[in-house]
Amino acid sequence: MLILRLLNLCYELTTLSIIVRAVISWIPNIDYYKEPIKTLIKFTDWILDPIKDLLDRFGLLTVIDVSPIIALFLINIVYKFLYRILIMFFIN
């Protein structure tokens, strides 16, 4: 089932990218405008920026950025939902 493998690959790459970006944010003196950091930021911004905007809108931005944790939680929910739908579609 190729589509399930592709879904799993997208899930793993996105999750790993968010985790790596969160870890990199703790490292001082990183140049965010050089590759591969620049590509990593572009790849994860589409997920993290809307969450940061929501946190800011509700006044929940803190010193510690919790948007990666929320993003991982939401991605996990979407992944499980899509996985179950695809399993039901291919089994029946």
mmCIF file of N, CA and C in Angstrom:
data_model
loop_
_atom_site.group_PDB
_atom_site.id
_atom_site.type_symbol
_atom_site.label_atom_id
_atom_site.label_comp_id
_atom_site.label_asym_id
_atom_site.label_seq_id
_atom_site.Cartn_x
_atom_site.Cartn_y
_atom_site.Cartn_z
ATOM 1 N N MET A 1 0.828 -1.174 0.000
ATOM 2 C CA MET A 1 0.000 0.000 0.000
ATOM 3 C C MET A 1 0.879 1.246 0.000
ATOM 4 N N LEU A 2 1.116 1.697 -1.183
ATOM 5 C CA LEU A 2 2.024 2.818 -1.395
ATOM 6 C C LEU A 2 1.539 4.100 -0.726
ATOM 7 N N ILE A 3 0.247 4.340 -0.766
ATOM 8 C CA ILE A 3 -0.269 5.589 -0.203
ATOM 9 C C ILE A 3 -0.070 5.646 1.313
ATOM 10 N N LEU A 4 -0.160 4.504 1.977
ATOM 11 C CA LEU A 4 0.089 4.470 3.421
ATOM 12 C C LEU A 4 1.562 4.727 3.724
ATOM 13 N N ARG A 5 2.423 4.203 2.883
ATOM 14 C CA ARG A 5 3.860 4.462 3.062
ATOM 15 C C ARG A 5 4.182 5.937 2.847
ATOM 16 N N LEU A 6 3.554 6.541 1.842
ATOM 17 C CA LEU A 6 3.771 7.968 1.592
ATOM 18 C C LEU A 6 3.256 8.822 2.744
ATOM 19 N N LEU A 7 2.098 8.465 3.271
ATOM 20 C CA LEU A 7 1.553 9.178 4.424
ATOM 21 C C LEU A 7 2.496 9.055 5.611
ATOM 22 N N ASN A 8 2.994 7.860 5.852
ATOM 23 C CA ASN A 8 3.921 7.634 6.959
ATOM 24 C C ASN A 8 5.222 8.408 6.755
ATOM 25 N N LEU A 9 5.725 8.440 5.535
ATOM 26 C CA LEU A 9 6.951 9.182 5.244
ATOM 27 C C LEU A 9 6.758 10.677 5.483
ATOM 28 N N CYS A 10 5.644 11.222 5.022
ATOM 29 C CA CYS A 10 5.358 12.650 5.256
ATOM 30 C C CYS A 10 5.245 12.951 6.740
ATOM 31 N N TYR A 11 4.584 12.067 7.466
ATOM 32 C CA TYR A 11 4.431 12.239 8.912
ATOM 33 C C TYR A 11 5.796 12.244 9.605
ATOM 34 N N GLU A 12 6.627 11.268 9.271
ATOM 35 C CA GLU A 12 7.935 11.165 9.917
ATOM 36 C C GLU A 12 8.843 12.339 9.569
ATOM 37 N N LEU A 13 8.861 12.753 8.305
ATOM 38 C CA LEU A 13 9.701 13.882 7.899
ATOM 39 C C LEU A 13 9.262 15.181 8.565
ATOM 40 N N THR A 14 7.964 15.394 8.616
ATOM 41 C CA THR A 14 7.450 16.613 9.237
ATOM 42 C C THR A 14 7.738 16.622 10.732
ATOM 43 N N THR A 15 7.499 15.503 11.382
ATOM 44 C CA THR A 15 7.755 15.398 12.817
ATOM 45 C C THR A 15 9.234 15.606 13.125
ATOM 46 N N LEU A 16 10.089 14.942 12.378
ATOM 47 C CA LEU A 16 11.530 15.083 12.595
ATOM 48 C C LEU A 16 11.985 16.516 12.344
ATOM 49 N N SER A 17 11.451 17.146 11.314
ATOM 50 C CA SER A 17 11.831 18.528 11.003
ATOM 51 C C SER A 17 11.447 19.483 12.127
ATOM 52 N N ILE A 18 10.269 19.294 12.687
ATOM 53 C CA ILE A 18 9.835 20.161 13.790
ATOM 54 C C ILE A 18 10.703 19.940 15.021
ATOM 55 N N ILE A 19 11.036 18.698 15.306
ATOM 56 C CA ILE A 19 11.890 18.407 16.464
ATOM 57 C C ILE A 19 13.278 19.004 16.269
ATOM 58 N N VAL A 20 13.851 18.834 15.081
ATOM 59 C CA VAL A 20 15.182 19.391 14.806
ATOM 60 C C VAL A 20 15.150 20.912 14.906
ATOM 61 N N ARG A 21 14.107 21.524 14.380
ATOM 62 C CA ARG A 21 14.014 22.988 14.471
ATOM 63 C C ARG A 21 13.909 23.443 15.922
ATOM 64 N N ALA A 22 13.158 22.724 16.728
ATOM 65 C CA ALA A 22 13.035 23.088 18.140
ATOM 66 C C ALA A 22 14.374 22.965 18.856
ATOM 67 N N VAL A 23 15.119 21.925 18.554
ATOM 68 C CA VAL A 23 16.437 21.740 19.183
ATOM 69 C C VAL A 23 17.399 22.819 18.714
ATOM 70 N N ILE A 24 17.376 23.135 17.431
ATOM 71 C CA ILE A 24 18.273 24.156 16.883
ATOM 72 C C ILE A 24 17.998 25.523 17.503
ATOM 73 N N SER A 25 16.750 25.778 17.846
ATOM 74 C CA SER A 25 16.426 27.086 18.421
ATOM 75 C C SER A 25 17.095 27.304 19.778
ATOM 76 N N TRP A 26 17.536 26.247 20.409
ATOM 77 C CA TRP A 26 18.214 26.360 21.704
ATOM 78 C C TRP A 26 19.723 26.560 21.554
ATOM 79 N N ILE A 27 20.240 26.401 20.342
ATOM 80 C CA ILE A 27 21.677 26.531 20.110
ATOM 81 C C ILE A 27 21.992 27.984 19.777
ATOM 82 N N PRO A 28 22.884 28.600 20.554
ATOM 83 C CA PRO A 28 23.217 30.007 20.275
ATOM 84 C C PRO A 28 24.105 30.140 19.034
ATOM 85 N N ASN A 29 24.101 31.307 18.463
ATOM 86 C CA ASN A 29 24.972 31.675 17.335
ATOM 87 C C ASN A 29 24.746 30.831 16.083
ATOM 88 N N ILE A 30 23.522 30.440 15.839
ATOM 89 C CA ILE A 30 23.192 29.726 14.604
ATOM 90 C C ILE A 30 22.772 30.767 13.567
ATOM 91 N N ASP A 31 23.333 30.654 12.373
ATOM 92 C CA ASP A 31 22.945 31.553 11.288
ATOM 93 C C ASP A 31 21.737 30.952 10.573
ATOM 94 N N TYR A 32 20.579 31.545 10.790
ATOM 95 C CA TYR A 32 19.337 31.020 10.235
ATOM 96 C C TYR A 32 19.189 31.301 8.744
ATOM 97 N N TYR A 33 20.111 32.033 8.164
ATOM 98 C CA TYR A 33 20.018 32.380 6.749
ATOM 99 C C TYR A 33 20.920 31.520 5.870
ATOM 100 N N LYS A 34 21.580 30.548 6.460
ATOM 101 C CA LYS A 34 22.420 29.630 5.694
ATOM 102 C C LYS A 34 21.721 28.287 5.571
ATOM 103 N N GLU A 35 22.081 27.586 4.504
ATOM 104 C CA GLU A 35 21.536 26.246 4.293
ATOM 105 C C GLU A 35 22.239 25.274 5.226
ATOM 106 N N PRO A 36 21.646 24.234 5.670
ATOM 107 C CA PRO A 36 20.284 23.742 5.454
ATOM 108 C C PRO A 36 19.259 24.301 6.446
ATOM 109 N N ILE A 37 19.701 25.161 7.353
ATOM 110 C CA ILE A 37 18.799 25.717 8.366
ATOM 111 C C ILE A 37 17.690 26.534 7.698
ATOM 112 N N LYS A 38 18.035 27.288 6.673
ATOM 113 C CA LYS A 38 17.056 28.122 5.973
ATOM 114 C C LYS A 38 15.945 27.263 5.365
ATOM 115 N N THR A 39 16.310 26.149 4.756
ATOM 116 C CA THR A 39 15.331 25.242 4.169
ATOM 117 C C THR A 39 14.470 24.594 5.247
ATOM 118 N N LEU A 40 15.088 24.222 6.340
ATOM 119 C CA LEU A 40 14.347 23.628 7.454
ATOM 120 C C LEU A 40 13.302 24.604 7.993
ATOM 121 N N ILE A 41 13.676 25.853 8.125
ATOM 122 C CA ILE A 41 12.746 26.867 8.626
ATOM 123 C C ILE A 41 11.591 27.067 7.643
ATOM 124 N N LYS A 42 11.905 27.124 6.346
ATOM 125 C CA LYS A 42 10.845 27.271 5.345
ATOM 126 C C LYS A 42 9.900 26.070 5.364
ATOM 127 N N PHE A 43 10.461 24.886 5.573
ATOM 128 C CA PHE A 43 9.658 23.662 5.575
ATOM 129 C C PHE A 43 8.718 23.587 6.773
ATOM 130 N N THR A 44 9.122 24.148 7.899
ATOM 131 C CA THR A 44 8.309 24.053 9.113
ATOM 132 C C THR A 44 7.478 25.300 9.391
ATOM 133 N N ASP A 45 7.753 26.395 8.716
ATOM 134 C CA ASP A 45 7.008 27.636 8.977
ATOM 135 C C ASP A 45 5.515 27.512 8.693
ATOM 136 N N TRP A 46 5.145 26.768 7.676
ATOM 137 C CA TRP A 46 3.732 26.658 7.322
ATOM 138 C C TRP A 46 2.925 25.989 8.429
ATOM 139 N N ILE A 47 3.592 25.245 9.298
ATOM 140 C CA ILE A 47 2.913 24.599 10.422
ATOM 141 C C ILE A 47 3.001 25.467 11.670
ATOM 142 N N LEU A 48 4.184 25.966 11.958
ATOM 143 C CA LEU A 48 4.413 26.655 13.225
ATOM 144 C C LEU A 48 3.882 28.084 13.243
ATOM 145 N N ASP A 49 3.948 28.789 12.133
ATOM 146 C CA ASP A 49 3.515 30.195 12.118
ATOM 147 C C ASP A 49 2.036 30.392 12.473
ATOM 148 N N PRO A 50 1.110 29.598 11.916
ATOM 149 C CA PRO A 50 -0.291 29.787 12.329
ATOM 150 C C PRO A 50 -0.525 29.496 13.816
ATOM 151 N N ILE A 51 0.200 28.539 14.353
ATOM 152 C CA ILE A 51 0.065 28.230 15.782
ATOM 153 C C ILE A 51 0.602 29.380 16.620
ATOM 154 N N LYS A 52 1.742 29.933 16.208
ATOM 155 C CA LYS A 52 2.292 31.092 16.924
ATOM 156 C C LYS A 52 1.340 32.283 16.853
ATOM 157 N N ASP A 53 0.714 32.475 15.692
ATOM 158 C CA ASP A 53 -0.251 33.573 15.550
ATOM 159 C C ASP A 53 -1.444 33.392 16.487
ATOM 160 N N LEU A 54 -1.942 32.164 16.586
ATOM 161 C CA LEU A 54 -3.057 31.901 17.502
ATOM 162 C C LEU A 54 -2.657 32.127 18.954
ATOM 163 N N LEU A 55 -1.471 31.653 19.312
ATOM 164 C CA LEU A 55 -0.997 31.862 20.683
ATOM 165 C C LEU A 55 -0.850 33.348 20.980
ATOM 166 N N ASP A 56 -0.352 34.095 20.002
ATOM 167 C CA ASP A 56 -0.194 35.538 20.182
ATOM 168 C C ASP A 56 -1.553 36.234 20.289
ATOM 169 N N ARG A 57 -2.493 35.814 19.478
ATOM 170 C CA ARG A 57 -3.823 36.418 19.488
ATOM 171 C C ARG A 57 -4.514 36.248 20.841
ATOM 172 N N PHE A 58 -4.289 35.103 21.480
ATOM 173 C CA PHE A 58 -4.905 34.849 22.781
ATOM 174 C C PHE A 58 -4.001 35.233 23.944
ATOM 175 N N GLY A 59 -2.861 35.839 23.650
ATOM 176 C CA GLY A 59 -1.954 36.292 24.696
ATOM 177 C C GLY A 59 -1.254 35.168 25.429
ATOM 178 N N LEU A 60 -1.006 34.063 24.731
ATOM 179 C CA LEU A 60 -0.403 32.901 25.369
ATOM 180 C C LEU A 60 1.057 32.684 24.987
ATOM 181 N N LEU A 61 1.664 33.643 24.306
ATOM 182 C CA LEU A 61 3.081 33.510 23.986
ATOM 183 C C LEU A 61 3.896 33.634 25.267
ATOM 184 N N THR A 62 4.814 32.727 25.445
ATOM 185 C CA THR A 62 5.649 32.723 26.645
ATOM 186 C C THR A 62 7.109 32.777 26.237
ATOM 187 N N VAL A 63 7.981 32.744 27.223
ATOM 188 C CA VAL A 63 9.419 32.733 26.950
ATOM 189 C C VAL A 63 9.798 31.452 26.217
ATOM 190 N N ILE A 64 9.188 30.360 26.606
ATOM 191 C CA ILE A 64 9.436 29.078 25.948
ATOM 192 C C ILE A 64 8.394 28.903 24.846
ATOM 193 N N ASP A 65 8.865 28.643 23.635
ATOM 194 C CA ASP A 65 7.976 28.477 22.488
ATOM 195 C C ASP A 65 7.344 27.082 22.535
ATOM 196 N N VAL A 66 6.054 27.032 22.764
ATOM 197 C CA VAL A 66 5.350 25.754 22.843
ATOM 198 C C VAL A 66 4.694 25.373 21.516
ATOM 199 N N SER A 67 4.873 26.189 20.491
ATOM 200 C CA SER A 67 4.243 25.888 19.204
ATOM 201 C C SER A 67 4.709 24.554 18.600
ATOM 202 N N PRO A 68 5.977 24.137 18.754
ATOM 203 C CA PRO A 68 6.336 22.810 18.236
ATOM 204 C C PRO A 68 5.593 21.675 18.937
ATOM 205 N N ILE A 69 5.351 21.814 20.228
ATOM 206 C CA ILE A 69 4.628 20.774 20.962
ATOM 207 C C ILE A 69 3.190 20.687 20.460
ATOM 208 N N ILE A 70 2.562 21.834 20.289
ATOM 209 C CA ILE A 70 1.188 21.865 19.785
ATOM 210 C C ILE A 70 1.136 21.329 18.358
ATOM 211 N N ALA A 71 2.123 21.709 17.542
ATOM 212 C CA ALA A 71 2.169 21.236 16.156
ATOM 213 C C ALA A 71 2.318 19.719 16.101
ATOM 214 N N LEU A 72 3.193 19.168 16.917
ATOM 215 C CA LEU A 72 3.370 17.712 16.932
ATOM 216 C C LEU A 72 2.086 17.012 17.369
ATOM 217 N N PHE A 73 1.411 17.573 18.343
ATOM 218 C CA PHE A 73 0.147 17.008 18.802
ATOM 219 C C PHE A 73 -0.889 17.015 17.674
ATOM 220 N N LEU A 74 -1.030 18.146 16.985
ATOM 221 C CA LEU A 74 -2.010 18.259 15.906
ATOM 222 C C LEU A 74 -1.657 17.374 14.710
ATOM 223 N N ILE A 75 -0.379 17.313 14.379
ATOM 224 C CA ILE A 75 0.053 16.464 13.262
ATOM 225 C C ILE A 75 -0.228 15.001 13.574
ATOM 226 N N ASN A 76 -0.011 14.608 14.814
ATOM 227 C CA ASN A 76 -0.284 13.236 15.224
ATOM 228 C C ASN A 76 -1.768 12.908 15.085
ATOM 229 N N ILE A 77 -2.628 13.828 15.482
ATOM 230 C CA ILE A 77 -4.075 13.606 15.360
ATOM 231 C C ILE A 77 -4.480 13.474 13.890
ATOM 232 N N VAL A 78 -3.990 14.380 13.054
ATOM 233 C CA VAL A 78 -4.325 14.337 11.623
ATOM 234 C C VAL A 78 -3.792 13.060 10.985
ATOM 235 N N TYR A 79 -2.575 12.665 11.348
ATOM 236 C CA TYR A 79 -1.982 11.444 10.798
ATOM 237 C C TYR A 79 -2.830 10.223 11.155
ATOM 238 N N LYS A 80 -3.198 10.094 12.416
ATOM 239 C CA LYS A 80 -3.997 8.938 12.837
ATOM 240 C C LYS A 80 -5.356 8.923 12.142
ATOM 241 N N PHE A 81 -5.958 10.093 11.998
ATOM 242 C CA PHE A 81 -7.248 10.191 11.319
ATOM 243 C C PHE A 81 -7.129 9.748 9.856
ATOM 244 N N LEU A 82 -6.155 10.291 9.139
ATOM 245 C CA LEU A 82 -5.967 9.927 7.732
ATOM 246 C C LEU A 82 -5.588 8.462 7.575
ATOM 247 N N TYR A 83 -4.759 7.960 8.479
ATOM 248 C CA TYR A 83 -4.338 6.561 8.416
ATOM 249 C C TYR A 83 -5.548 5.638 8.558
ATOM 250 N N ARG A 84 -6.409 5.929 9.520
ATOM 251 C CA ARG A 84 -7.596 5.090 9.722
ATOM 252 C C ARG A 84 -8.545 5.169 8.532
ATOM 253 N N ILE A 85 -8.695 6.342 7.964
ATOM 254 C CA ILE A 85 -9.560 6.473 6.783
ATOM 255 C C ILE A 85 -8.996 5.663 5.619
ATOM 256 N N LEU A 86 -7.696 5.757 5.402
ATOM 257 C CA LEU A 86 -7.085 5.008 4.304
ATOM 258 C C LEU A 86 -7.159 3.506 4.543
ATOM 259 N N ILE A 87 -6.969 3.077 5.775
ATOM 260 C CA ILE A 87 -7.078 1.651 6.095
ATOM 261 C C ILE A 87 -8.502 1.162 5.810
ATOM 262 N N MET A 88 -9.494 1.922 6.243
ATOM 263 C CA MET A 88 -10.886 1.533 5.986
ATOM 264 C C MET A 88 -11.176 1.514 4.489
ATOM 265 N N PHE A 89 -10.618 2.459 3.758
ATOM 266 C CA PHE A 89 -10.854 2.538 2.323
ATOM 267 C C PHE A 89 -10.241 1.344 1.595
ATOM 268 N N PHE A 90 -9.041 0.949 1.988
ATOM 269 C CA PHE A 90 -8.352 -0.134 1.295
ATOM 270 C C PHE A 90 -8.779 -1.513 1.774
ATOM 271 N N ILE A 91 -9.246 -1.630 3.002
ATOM 272 C CA ILE A 91 -9.661 -2.943 3.502
ATOM 273 C C ILE A 91 -11.049 -3.295 2.987
ATOM 274 N N ASN A 92 -11.949 -2.338 2.990
ATOM 275 C CA ASN A 92 -13.319 -2.612 2.514
ATOM 276 C C ASN A 92 -13.344 -2.458 1.044
#
